[in-house]
XYZ file of N, CA and C in Angstrom:
825
model
N 27.918 9.376 -9.315
C 26.458 9.489 -9.266
C 25.882 8.239 -8.631
N 24.984 8.429 -7.678
C 24.400 7.286 -6.983
C 22.958 7.041 -7.431
N 22.587 5.777 -7.351
C 21.236 5.344 -7.665
C 20.762 4.486 -6.493
N 19.714 4.949 -5.800
C 19.165 4.190 -4.680
C 17.945 3.424 -5.165
N 18.036 2.102 -5.087
C 16.963 1.221 -5.559
C 16.383 0.494 -4.356
N 15.071 0.571 -4.209
C 14.391 -0.105 -3.102
C 13.307 -1.008 -3.644
N 13.250 -2.217 -3.100
C 12.211 -3.173 -3.480
C 11.367 -3.496 -2.257
N 10.055 -3.663 -2.473
C 9.173 -3.974 -1.349
C 7.926 -4.706 -1.845
N 7.569 -5.750 -1.128
C 6.278 -6.403 -1.316
C 5.271 -5.633 -0.471
N 4.279 -5.048 -1.128
C 3.338 -4.168 -0.436
C 2.218 -4.904 0.288
N 2.018 -6.201 -0.058
C 0.915 -6.933 0.556
C -0.410 -6.206 0.298
N -0.515 -5.638 -0.918
C -1.693 -4.862 -1.308
C -1.439 -3.377 -1.165
N -1.400 -2.653 -2.301
C -1.038 -1.237 -2.243
C -2.096 -0.415 -1.513
N -3.367 -0.807 -1.624
C -4.412 -0.053 -0.929
C -4.306 -0.227 0.587
N -4.042 -1.459 1.020
C -3.870 -1.697 2.454
C -2.614 -1.000 2.965
N -1.530 -1.061 2.181
C -0.281 -0.409 2.590
C -0.477 1.099 2.704
N -1.236 1.655 1.786
C -1.518 3.097 1.810
C -2.211 3.486 3.119
N -3.181 2.689 3.543
C -3.905 2.975 4.789
C -3.002 2.865 6.008
N -1.955 2.050 5.890
C -1.075 1.804 7.038
C 0.159 2.708 7.057
N 0.274 3.634 6.103
C 1.383 4.581 6.172
C 2.481 4.399 5.134
N 2.195 3.683 4.066
C 3.173 3.469 2.998
C 3.750 4.781 2.468
N 2.910 5.777 2.244
C 3.398 7.029 1.666
C 4.259 7.818 2.648
N 3.999 7.678 3.932
C 4.871 8.315 4.929
C 6.268 7.721 4.847
N 6.320 6.393 4.743
C 7.632 5.745 4.586
C 8.305 6.205 3.303
N 7.552 6.264 2.204
C 8.121 6.612 0.908
C 8.723 8.019 0.928
N 8.028 8.944 1.572
C 8.538 10.313 1.654
C 9.839 10.361 2.455
N 9.905 9.591 3.517
C 11.100 9.604 4.358
C 12.267 8.871 3.698
N 11.999 7.708 3.095
C 13.073 6.914 2.490
C 13.566 7.523 1.191
N 12.664 8.046 0.380
C 12.972 8.769 -0.858
C 13.962 8.041 -1.764
N 13.680 6.777 -2.148
C 14.561 6.106 -3.107
C 14.459 6.755 -4.477
N 15.427 6.470 -5.327
C 15.375 6.949 -6.710
C 14.463 6.067 -7.545
N 14.574 4.758 -7.325
C 13.777 3.770 -8.046
C 13.086 2.885 -7.024
N 11.794 2.657 -7.205
C 11.002 1.835 -6.301
C 10.395 0.682 -7.085
N 10.673 -0.545 -6.630
C 10.110 -1.735 -7.254
C 9.129 -2.376 -6.292
N 7.918 -2.633 -6.765
C 6.837 -3.086 -5.895
C 6.272 -4.412 -6.373
N 5.923 -5.263 -5.410
C 5.312 -6.554 -5.704
C 4.048 -6.746 -4.875
N 3.264 -7.719 -5.298
C 1.979 -8.018 -4.669
C 1.165 -6.741 -4.484
N 1.001 -6.042 -5.602
C 0.288 -4.763 -5.599
C -1.215 -4.976 -5.410
N -1.746 -6.007 -6.059
C -3.150 -6.412 -5.881
C -4.159 -5.326 -6.228
N -3.910 -4.577 -7.276
C -4.839 -3.504 -7.650
C -4.719 -3.215 -9.140
N -5.780 -2.678 -9.750
C -5.688 -2.250 -11.142
C -4.677 -1.111 -11.298
N -4.175 -0.952 -12.502
C -3.140 0.054 -12.754
C -3.589 1.457 -12.376
N -4.824 1.822 -12.698
C -5.264 3.192 -12.437
C -5.302 3.500 -10.934
N -5.643 2.508 -10.130
C -5.650 2.715 -8.681
C -4.233 2.828 -8.153
N -3.354 1.946 -8.596
C -1.961 1.976 -8.145
C -1.291 3.292 -8.528
N -1.495 3.712 -9.765
C -0.882 4.956 -10.235
C -1.424 6.155 -9.449
N -2.694 6.104 -9.095
C -3.296 7.215 -8.368
C -2.833 7.327 -6.927
N -2.399 6.228 -6.346
C -1.944 6.265 -4.952
C -0.587 6.937 -4.834
N 0.313 6.698 -5.795
C 1.639 7.292 -5.715
C 1.564 8.808 -5.877
N 2.390 9.549 -5.141
C 2.402 11.010 -5.286
C 2.798 11.437 -6.697
N 2.486 12.699 -7.024
C 2.677 13.204 -8.380
C 4.112 13.260 -8.853
N 5.089 13.242 -7.946
C 6.486 13.335 -8.368
C 7.058 11.995 -8.818
N 6.204 10.970 -8.850
C 6.641 9.640 -9.273
C 6.038 9.280 -10.623
N 6.897 8.814 -11.538
C 6.434 8.207 -12.781
C 6.447 6.699 -12.583
N 5.451 6.001 -13.116
C 5.342 4.582 -12.801
C 4.819 3.768 -13.968
N 5.180 2.478 -13.960
C 4.656 1.500 -14.912
C 4.218 0.281 -14.107
N 3.209 -0.421 -14.618
C 2.585 -1.484 -13.835
C 2.213 -2.672 -14.711
N 2.241 -3.867 -14.113
C 1.664 -5.064 -14.725
C 0.794 -5.725 -13.664
N -0.523 -5.461 -13.699
C -1.407 -6.103 -12.724
C -1.632 -7.568 -13.086
N -2.056 -8.336 -12.097
C -2.422 -9.726 -12.348
C -3.798 -9.763 -13.006
N -3.994 -10.747 -13.881
C -5.303 -10.893 -14.506
C -6.328 -11.507 -13.557
N -5.858 -12.061 -12.429
C -6.759 -12.547 -11.396
C -6.953 -11.418 -10.383
N -8.180 -10.992 -10.204
C -8.459 -9.843 -9.348
C -7.959 -10.087 -7.927
N -7.241 -9.086 -7.384
C -6.779 -9.151 -6.015
C -5.548 -10.003 -5.791
N -4.844 -10.373 -6.870
C -3.672 -11.228 -6.747
C -2.453 -10.545 -7.370
N -1.277 -10.905 -6.891
C 0.014 -10.552 -7.486
C 0.056 -9.080 -7.916
N 0.636 -8.814 -9.086
C 0.789 -7.456 -9.583
C 2.129 -6.859 -9.201
N 2.829 -6.255 -10.181
C 4.134 -5.654 -9.948
C 4.179 -4.262 -10.563
N 5.077 -3.434 -10.036
C 5.224 -2.075 -10.540
C 6.637 -1.574 -10.361
N 6.995 -0.585 -11.176
C 8.271 0.115 -11.070
C 7.975 1.607 -11.118
N 8.571 2.361 -10.197
C 8.388 3.813 -10.172
C 9.733 4.503 -10.049
N 9.856 5.665 -10.692
C 11.077 6.471 -10.589
C 10.699 7.863 -10.113
N 11.586 8.430 -9.306
C 11.366 9.777 -8.780
C 11.698 10.792 -9.872
N 10.691 11.550 -10.297
C 10.876 12.520 -11.374
C 11.938 13.549 -10.985
N 12.844 13.837 -11.907
C 13.934 14.758 -11.654
C 15.193 14.063 -11.181
N 15.056 12.791 -10.790
C 16.221 12.019 -10.330
C 16.501 10.827 -11.228
N 15.484 10.355 -11.940
C 15.662 9.248 -12.882
C 14.482 9.252 -13.839
N 14.638 8.575 -14.958
C 13.573 8.515 -15.956
C 13.594 7.151 -16.635
N 12.463 6.810 -17.238
C 12.366 5.568 -17.996
C 12.889 5.784 -19.418
N 13.469 4.717 -19.973
C 13.858 4.707 -21.373
C 13.143 3.554 -22.071
N 12.494 3.847 -23.190
C 11.811 2.795 -23.920
C 10.560 2.310 -23.211
N 10.037 1.179 -23.668
C 8.805 0.629 -23.130
C 9.101 -0.460 -22.105
N 8.344 -0.480 -20.998
C 8.493 -1.591 -20.039
C 8.040 -2.894 -20.683
N 8.550 -4.013 -20.183
C 8.265 -5.301 -20.806
C 7.879 -6.337 -19.748
N 6.672 -6.871 -19.829
C 6.264 -7.964 -18.932
C 6.706 -9.312 -19.506
N 8.009 -9.569 -19.523
C 8.600 -10.677 -20.254
C 7.973 -12.030 -19.920
N 7.780 -12.336 -18.642
C 7.302 -13.654 -18.246
C 5.807 -13.667 -17.973
N 5.085 -12.730 -18.518
C 3.641 -12.655 -18.322
C 2.980 -13.622 -19.295
N 2.683 -14.829 -18.833
C 2.170 -15.891 -19.680
C 0.720 -15.610 -20.062
N 0.469 -15.453 -21.350
C -0.882 -15.126 -21.819
C -1.862 -16.264 -21.565
N -1.360 -17.479 -21.394
C -2.243 -18.625 -21.222
C -2.421 -19.034 -19.760
N -1.636 -18.461 -18.857
C -1.694 -18.864 -17.457
C -1.902 -17.628 -16.592
N -3.133 -17.391 -16.179
C -3.440 -16.197 -15.402
C -2.615 -16.110 -14.129
N -2.345 -17.253 -13.509
C -1.627 -17.238 -12.242
C -0.193 -16.757 -12.414
N 0.345 -16.807 -13.632
C 1.695 -16.319 -13.900
C 1.716 -14.869 -14.384
N 0.595 -14.204 -14.368
C 0.562 -12.805 -14.777
C 0.833 -11.902 -13.579
N 1.333 -10.695 -13.871
C 1.612 -9.744 -12.800
C 2.745 -10.159 -11.910
N 3.768 -10.823 -12.489
C 4.865 -11.342 -11.674
C 6.244 -10.917 -12.171
N 6.345 -10.243 -13.314
C 7.675 -9.893 -13.845
C 7.528 -8.662 -14.726
N 8.216 -7.597 -14.376
C 8.164 -6.365 -15.151
C 9.570 -5.803 -15.291
N 10.020 -5.628 -16.535
C 11.337 -5.064 -16.815
C 11.196 -3.634 -17.324
N 12.061 -2.759 -16.829
C 12.085 -1.372 -17.290
C 13.524 -0.881 -17.263
N 13.890 -0.076 -18.245
C 15.226 0.529 -18.277
C 15.114 1.928 -17.681
N 15.962 2.215 -16.695
C 15.949 3.529 -16.051
C 17.319 4.169 -16.177
N 17.318 5.500 -16.218
C 18.570 6.250 -16.299
C 18.559 7.343 -15.235
N 19.590 7.376 -14.382
C 19.678 8.467 -13.404
C 19.784 9.812 -14.110
N 19.184 10.828 -13.531
C 19.227 12.168 -14.121
C 20.673 12.632 -14.255
N 21.055 13.007 -15.467
C 22.407 13.476 -15.721
C 23.432 12.373 -15.865
N 22.995 11.121 -15.807
C 23.927 10.011 -15.894
C 24.014 9.429 -17.292
N 25.094 8.710 -17.534
C 25.305 8.081 -18.836
C 25.092 6.578 -18.802
N 24.729 6.049 -17.634
C 24.655 4.602 -17.474
C 23.231 4.160 -17.174
N 22.497 3.662 -18.167
C 21.171 3.117 -17.890
C 21.283 1.742 -17.237
N 20.262 1.365 -16.521
C 20.215 0.062 -15.847
C 18.840 -0.552 -16.116
N 18.834 -1.831 -16.439
C 17.565 -2.522 -16.534
C 17.189 -3.016 -15.139
N 16.007 -2.653 -14.673
C 15.522 -3.125 -13.385
C 14.316 -4.034 -13.613
N 14.208 -5.043 -12.783
C 13.105 -5.997 -12.868
C 12.414 -6.070 -11.514
N 11.109 -5.894 -11.519
C 10.309 -6.140 -10.328
C 9.694 -7.524 -10.475
N 10.084 -8.439 -9.584
C 9.709 -9.846 -9.716
C 8.986 -10.341 -8.474
N 7.917 -11.073 -8.693
C 7.165 -11.675 -7.593
C 6.999 -13.156 -7.889
N 7.823 -13.981 -7.229
C 7.777 -15.415 -7.448
C 6.564 -16.014 -6.727
N 6.127 -17.161 -7.195
C 5.049 -17.879 -6.521
C 5.443 -18.206 -5.082
N 4.478 -18.161 -4.183
C 4.756 -18.549 -2.796
C 4.805 -20.055 -2.654
N 3.933 -20.749 -3.349
C 3.914 -22.201 -3.290
C 3.303 -22.736 -2.001
N 3.113 -24.044 -1.980
C 2.635 -24.751 -0.792
C 2.955 -26.221 -1.020
N 3.773 -26.770 -0.165
C 4.308 -28.112 -0.387
C 3.214 -29.132 -0.695
N 3.484 -29.948 -1.732
C 2.611 -31.056 -2.123
C 1.224 -30.598 -2.563
N 1.155 -29.442 -3.206
C -0.111 -28.935 -3.741
C 0.113 -28.397 -5.149
N -0.956 -28.123 -5.901
C -0.794 -27.503 -7.216
C -0.084 -26.152 -7.176
N -0.183 -25.445 -6.032
C 0.533 -24.166 -5.907
C 2.038 -24.374 -6.011
N 2.523 -25.457 -5.430
C 3.948 -25.747 -5.524
C 4.331 -26.175 -6.927
N 3.459 -26.880 -7.592
C 3.710 -27.275 -8.981
C 3.840 -26.034 -9.863
N 2.991 -25.036 -9.627
C 3.074 -23.788 -10.387
C 4.391 -23.079 -10.111
N 4.812 -23.078 -8.848
C 6.079 -22.445 -8.483
C 7.247 -23.128 -9.179
N 7.267 -24.449 -9.139
C 8.381 -25.184 -9.709
C 8.389 -25.115 -11.233
N 7.248 -24.857 -11.850
C 7.199 -24.663 -13.294
C 7.691 -23.273 -13.680
N 7.480 -22.299 -12.792
C 7.829 -20.911 -13.085
C 9.319 -20.643 -12.887
N 9.939 -21.295 -11.922
C 11.350 -21.032 -11.619
C 12.282 -21.278 -12.806
N 12.134 -22.354 -13.579
C 13.007 -22.522 -14.743
C 12.815 -21.430 -15.792
N 11.606 -20.938 -15.940
C 11.359 -19.852 -16.892
C 12.082 -18.583 -16.449
N 12.042 -18.326 -15.144
C 12.784 -17.187 -14.608
C 14.276 -17.371 -14.867
N 14.768 -18.567 -14.587
C 16.187 -18.840 -14.790
C 16.629 -18.638 -16.222
N 15.783 -19.009 -17.173
C 16.128 -18.830 -18.585
C 16.260 -17.352 -18.920
N 15.361 -16.537 -18.407
C 15.446 -15.094 -18.682
C 16.657 -14.490 -17.992
N 16.950 -14.922 -16.776
C 18.105 -14.387 -16.066
C 19.404 -14.747 -16.783
N 19.461 -15.912 -17.388
C 20.640 -16.285 -18.171
C 20.827 -15.330 -19.348
N 19.715 -14.935 -19.981
C 19.794 -13.976 -21.087
C 20.302 -12.619 -20.607
N 19.807 -12.165 -19.467
C 20.217 -10.858 -18.945
C 21.692 -10.867 -18.544
N 22.137 -11.948 -17.942
C 23.543 -12.066 -17.553
C 24.441 -12.066 -18.781
N 24.051 -12.812 -19.795
C 24.848 -12.880 -21.016
C 24.925 -11.516 -21.698
N 23.870 -10.731 -21.593
C 23.856 -9.408 -22.218
C 24.928 -8.512 -21.622
N 25.044 -8.497 -20.275
C 26.086 -7.664 -19.672
C 27.468 -8.206 -19.987
N 27.631 -9.510 -19.947
C 28.929 -10.124 -20.247
C 29.387 -9.759 -21.653
N 28.429 -9.617 -22.563
C 28.748 -9.275 -23.948
C 28.974 -7.777 -24.146
N 28.948 -7.013 -23.050
C 29.185 -5.577 -23.147
C 27.932 -4.738 -23.173
N 26.792 -5.362 -22.925
C 25.530 -4.640 -22.955
C 25.139 -4.089 -21.595
N 23.873 -3.800 -21.455
C 23.342 -3.146 -20.270
C 23.392 -4.067 -19.050
N 23.616 -3.483 -17.880
C 23.569 -4.228 -16.625
C 22.117 -4.390 -16.185
N 21.873 -5.440 -15.408
C 20.515 -5.725 -14.953
C 20.476 -5.952 -13.455
N 19.301 -5.654 -12.896
C 19.051 -5.804 -11.462
C 17.671 -6.428 -11.302
N 17.629 -7.650 -10.803
C 16.367 -8.362 -10.588
C 16.038 -8.289 -9.104
N 14.943 -7.612 -8.780
C 14.577 -7.358 -7.387
C 13.186 -7.893 -7.110
N 12.958 -8.241 -5.857
C 11.600 -8.575 -5.492
C 11.501 -9.635 -4.438
N 10.284 -10.126 -4.296
C 9.951 -11.169 -3.341
C 10.123 -12.505 -4.049
N 11.243 -13.188 -3.767
C 11.537 -14.459 -4.425
C 10.853 -15.636 -3.715
N 10.368 -15.421 -2.510
C 9.651 -16.454 -1.756
C 10.461 -17.733 -1.554
N 11.781 -17.582 -1.477
C 12.686 -18.704 -1.207
C 13.867 -18.157 -0.407
N 14.279 -18.887 0.636
C 15.517 -18.543 1.324
C 16.669 -19.233 0.601
N 17.895 -18.757 0.825
C 19.051 -19.382 0.180
C 19.788 -20.342 1.098
N 19.673 -20.138 2.409
C 20.448 -20.953 3.340
C 19.895 -20.809 4.748
N 20.522 -21.517 5.678
C 20.141 -21.435 7.074
C 20.281 -20.024 7.618
N 21.163 -19.221 7.020
C 21.371 -17.850 7.477
C 20.199 -16.938 7.147
N 19.273 -17.415 6.319
C 18.193 -16.566 5.828
C 16.858 -16.797 6.520
N 16.850 -17.601 7.575
C 15.599 -17.871 8.279
C 15.913 -18.160 9.740
N 15.124 -17.605 10.638
C 15.377 -17.760 12.074
C 15.243 -19.223 12.510
N 14.174 -19.864 12.039
C 13.888 -21.232 12.466
C 14.086 -22.200 11.294
N 15.337 -22.510 11.018
C 15.683 -23.354 9.880
C 15.215 -24.794 10.073
N 15.590 -25.424 11.163
C 15.364 -26.860 11.324
C 13.892 -27.254 11.250
N 12.975 -26.530 11.917
C 11.573 -26.958 11.830
C 10.915 -26.662 10.477
N 11.571 -25.886 9.628
C 10.979 -25.518 8.335
C 11.667 -26.174 7.137
N 12.945 -26.511 7.269
C 13.715 -27.012 6.124
C 13.100 -28.295 5.567
N 12.789 -28.237 4.271
C 12.172 -29.338 3.523
C 10.804 -29.746 4.049
N 10.208 -28.876 4.831
C 8.850 -29.104 5.323
C 7.873 -28.045 4.826
N 8.382 -26.854 4.518
C 7.513 -25.756 4.073
C 8.042 -25.153 2.781
N 7.123 -24.682 1.953
C 7.517 -23.961 0.740
C 8.370 -22.766 1.123
N 9.377 -22.515 0.315
C 10.310 -21.436 0.584
C 11.568 -21.916 1.268
N 11.534 -23.133 1.813
C 12.689 -23.690 2.511
C 12.954 -25.111 1.988
N 12.517 -25.394 0.776
C 12.699 -26.703 0.163
C 13.966 -26.702 -0.690
N 14.737 -27.769 -0.596
C 15.977 -27.854 -1.368
C 15.721 -27.707 -2.862
N 14.589 -28.203 -3.338
C 14.288 -28.133 -4.770
C 14.100 -26.690 -5.242
N 13.744 -25.777 -4.333
C 13.626 -24.355 -4.655
C 14.967 -23.643 -4.471
N 15.624 -23.951 -3.352
C 16.866 -23.270 -3.003
C 17.920 -23.445 -4.080
N 17.930 -24.603 -4.732
C 18.946 -24.877 -5.744
C 18.884 -23.871 -6.892
N 17.715 -23.321 -7.189
C 17.600 -22.335 -8.262
C 18.332 -21.046 -7.901
N 18.042 -20.492 -6.725
C 18.669 -19.224 -6.334
C 20.181 -19.367 -6.238
N 20.642 -20.447 -5.611
C 22.080 -20.638 -5.484
C 22.726 -20.921 -6.832
N 21.991 -21.573 -7.714
C 22.510 -21.817 -9.059
C 22.725 -20.531 -9.829
N 21.812 -19.573 -9.675
C 21.985 -18.294 -10.367
C 23.220 -17.565 -9.857
N 23.472 -17.653 -8.553
C 24.681 -17.037 -7.999
C 25.927 -17.733 -8.537
N 25.895 -19.041 -8.616
C 27.038 -19.784 -9.162
C 27.303 -19.419 -10.622
N 26.247 -19.066 -11.355
C 26.403 -18.704 -12.760
C 26.950 -17.292 -12.945
N 26.904 -16.460 -11.893
C 27.483 -15.120 -12.005
C 26.662 -13.992 -11.428
N 25.397 -14.242 -11.095
C 24.592 -13.219 -10.448
C 25.091 -12.987 -9.018
N 24.871 -11.771 -8.510
C 25.274 -11.436 -7.143
C 24.049 -11.130 -6.304
N 23.956 -11.817 -5.172
C 22.966 -11.507 -4.147
C 23.546 -10.325 -3.375
N 23.160 -9.114 -3.761
C 23.857 -7.908 -3.327
C 23.830 -7.727 -1.808
N 22.676 -7.919 -1.198
C 22.597 -7.723 0.247
C 23.465 -8.736 0.975
N 23.464 -9.984 0.527
C 24.336 -10.971 1.162
C 25.802 -10.605 0.978
N 26.163 -10.132 -0.208
C 27.550 -9.705 -0.437
C 27.945 -8.594 0.536
N 27.047 -7.641 0.736
C 27.359 -6.497 1.595
C 27.287 -6.859 3.073
N 26.345 -7.710 3.440
C 26.149 -8.053 4.849
C 27.169 -9.072 5.336
N 27.648 -9.916 4.441
C 28.563 -10.965 4.853
C 27.820 -12.143 5.468
N 28.546 -12.983 6.185
C 27.982 -14.220 6.693
C 27.261 -14.087 8.010
N 26.385 -13.117 8.119
C 25.619 -12.911 9.349
C 24.275 -13.629 9.238
N 23.595 -13.783 10.359
C 22.243 -14.304 10.336
C 21.310 -13.197 9.865
N 20.489 -13.491 8.881
C 19.655 -12.459 8.276
C 20.443 -11.674 7.255
N 20.140 -10.407 7.046
C 19.040 -9.635 7.645
C 17.691 -10.035 7.044
N 16.702 -10.256 7.912
C 15.390 -10.705 7.469
C 14.591 -9.559 6.835
N 13.657 -9.956 5.975
C 12.801 -8.943 5.340
C 11.321 -9.277 5.440
N 10.979 -10.452 6.015
C 9.573 -10.831 6.141
C 9.325 -11.484 7.484
N 8.213 -11.060 8.111
C 7.756 -11.637 9.363
C 6.248 -11.808 9.259
N 5.756 -12.985 9.564
C 4.321 -13.202 9.508
C 3.594 -12.215 10.424
N 2.358 -11.903 10.042
C 1.529 -11.047 10.893
C 1.141 -11.768 12.186
N 1.189 -13.108 12.162
C 0.658 -13.896 13.275
C 1.637 -13.972 14.452
N 1.069 -14.083 15.636
C 1.845 -14.338 16.840
C 2.880 -13.262 17.143
N 4.011 -13.711 17.679
C 5.068 -12.808 18.124
C 6.283 -12.840 17.201
N 6.082 -13.237 15.952
C 7.212 -13.376 15.032
C 7.975 -12.062 14.869
N 7.255 -10.962 14.715
C 7.927 -9.678 14.519
C 8.651 -9.252 15.790
N 7.998 -9.372 16.918
C 8.611 -8.971 18.188
C 9.845 -9.802 18.498
N 9.811 -11.083 18.110
C 10.936 -11.985 18.391
C 11.938 -12.049 17.239
N 11.725 -11.242 16.220
C 12.586 -11.235 15.024
C 12.724 -12.636 14.428
N 11.619 -13.393 14.442
C 11.601 -14.715 13.824
C 11.225 -14.548 12.358
N 12.186 -14.053 11.577
C 11.918 -13.678 10.205
C 12.538 -14.588 9.164
N 12.264 -14.234 7.903
C 12.819 -14.915 6.734
C 13.414 -13.842 5.823
N 14.468 -14.165 5.115
C 14.997 -13.268 4.080
C 14.465 -13.748 2.739
N 13.418 -13.081 2.274
C 12.746 -13.469 1.036
C 12.877 -12.432 -0.065
N 13.290 -11.216 0.279
C 13.314 -10.098 -0.668
C 14.765 -9.808 -1.053
N 15.032 -9.815 -2.351
C 16.399 -9.795 -2.849
C 16.632 -8.700 -3.879
N 17.915 -8.367 -4.041
C 18.394 -7.624 -5.199
C 19.520 -8.464 -5.795
N 19.259 -9.071 -6.945
C 20.242 -9.865 -7.670
C 20.770 -9.010 -8.827
N 22.074 -8.753 -8.822
C 22.688 -7.870 -9.825
C 23.672 -8.634 -10.691
N 23.772 -8.212 -11.953
C 24.825 -8.717 -12.806
C 26.163 -8.193 -12.276
N 27.272 -8.866 -12.625
C 28.545 -8.568 -11.947
C 28.987 -7.114 -11.999
N 28.856 -6.467 -13.161
C 29.305 -5.087 -13.260
C 28.542 -4.163 -12.337
N 27.243 -4.359 -12.243
C 26.430 -3.521 -11.365
C 26.689 -3.873 -9.896
N 26.907 -5.154 -9.614
C 27.177 -5.566 -8.240
C 28.414 -4.873 -7.678
N 29.397 -4.640 -8.524
C 30.615 -3.965 -8.064
C 30.341 -2.520 -7.656
N 29.223 -1.958 -8.113
C 28.877 -0.570 -7.790
C 28.063 -0.454 -6.512
N 27.668 -1.590 -5.917
C 26.850 -1.553 -4.701
C 27.670 -1.055 -3.519
N 27.150 -0.063 -2.820
C 27.878 0.580 -1.730
C 27.347 0.225 -0.346
N 26.042 0.168 -0.188
C 25.449 -0.065 1.124
C 24.014 -0.519 0.947
N 23.446 -1.077 2.032
C 22.051 -1.519 1.969
C 21.326 -1.101 3.250
N 20.006 -1.067 3.159
C 19.160 -0.815 4.324
C 17.968 -1.765 4.282
N 17.536 -2.199 5.455
C 16.297 -2.951 5.605
C 15.345 -2.056 6.390
N 14.257 -1.673 5.774
C 13.347 -0.711 6.401
C 12.388 -1.361 7.384
N 12.938 -2.058 8.372
C 12.106 -2.713 9.385
C 11.412 -1.652 10.227
N 10.104 -1.764 10.359
C 9.333 -0.785 11.127
C 9.757 -0.800 12.592
N 9.654 0.341 13.271
C 10.041 0.396 14.686
C 9.204 -0.506 15.584
N 7.954 -0.752 15.189
C 7.078 -1.589 16.009
C 6.053 -2.280 15.119
N 5.412 -3.303 15.666
C 4.425 -4.092 14.918
C 3.329 -3.204 14.337
N 2.816 -2.274 15.131
C 1.682 -1.471 14.686
C 2.072 -0.369 13.705
N 3.364 -0.238 13.402
C 3.811 0.736 12.423
C 4.184 0.092 11.092
N 3.911 -1.177 10.938
C 4.204 -1.883 9.692
C 3.139 -1.560 8.639
N 3.551 -1.279 7.409
C 2.566 -1.117 6.340
C 2.461 -2.375 5.492
N 3.325 -3.352 5.742
C 3.305 -4.636 5.045
C 3.938 -5.671 5.953
N 3.745 -6.962 5.612
C 4.457 -7.992 6.350
C 5.899 -8.142 5.852
N 6.252 -7.435 4.787
C 7.622 -7.363 4.287
C 8.223 -5.997 4.617
N 9.527 -5.951 4.796
C 10.235 -4.688 4.952
C 10.884 -4.291 3.627
N 10.945 -3.006 3.324
C 11.645 -2.556 2.119
C 13.146 -2.885 2.215
N 13.711 -3.269 1.075
C 15.136 -3.580 0.989
C 15.765 -2.614 -0.021
N 16.631 -1.726 0.461
C 17.229 -0.705 -0.390
C 18.733 -0.882 -0.539
N 19.248 -0.561 -1.726
C 20.685 -0.621 -1.985
C 21.087 0.655 -2.725
N 22.232 1.214 -2.326
C 22.794 2.384 -3.013
C 23.885 1.902 -3.954
N 23.766 2.295 -5.222
C 24.737 1.951 -6.256
C 25.463 3.226 -6.706
N 26.764 3.161 -6.800
C 27.578 4.280 -7.259
C 27.916 4.057 -8.720
N 27.163 4.727 -9.582
C 27.324 4.549 -11.012
C 28.306 5.556 -11.609
C-alpha cells in the first residue's frame, strides 16, 4: 500500500487559489497534503479545498501571517485522534501557526503515520527576526528528538514536512558563495540544526533519493530571472524517522512549466511511501 505525501508553501492560500492551486491539486492528487504559509482564517482555508478533502488547520494569530494545514483525500486516508499544534506558543504570536501534528491512516492500511506541517521562521540576519528564528529552532529540535525516540521505542513513525527556510549545504542553493553566512537561510548557525537532526537519525528523504546532485530546488524568488535561470534554493523538506524513510520509493518536485503558471514561489515536494 502506498501513501503519497506532498508538502507545499502556498504563499497565501487565497492567492494560490487565484493562480491555479486547485488545478495542480486535481492533477497531482496526493493522498496527504501539508500546507504552510496559508495566511487565512480556518473557515476560508477549509472552504477553498474541494469537498473530497478533509482538513485541519492552525492559523497564525497575526492576521495575514504564517498558518499551517494538513489535508487528506477522503476514501484514501483518514485522520485518527485530534490534531495537535505542539509548538504553538500561547505567549508568542509570531510562533503561532507554524507546527501542526496529525496522525493519518491510509484507507485499508494497518500502519498509521504521524505527519507534521511545519513552517520555520524565515529570519533576517542581524535583526529581531533572526533572533526569533534562532530561538524557535531549539524548540523544534526538542520535539523532533521526542518523535524520533518514539519510533525507536517501537511506536509510531513520524514525518516532518514543510518550509524549513534553511539550506543544508552548497548542493541546496544555486548561488552558494554570495549568500553563505551573508543571508538568513544560508547561515552556519542555522544549517547546524538541520544537519544535526540528520546525524541524530532523521532522514532527509529527498536528498536520500536524489543523491549528491545539485538541488533539486523548491523555491525561486518572484523577482528577476531566478525562475528562468533555475537560480533556486532547496528549502522544502520531508524529514522521516528511520523506519518510514526505508519505505520511501520516489519523489517529485512540482516545478511549474513556466513563470506565469506558478501558483506559489515554492514548488510542491511529493514523496511516495510504500507502507
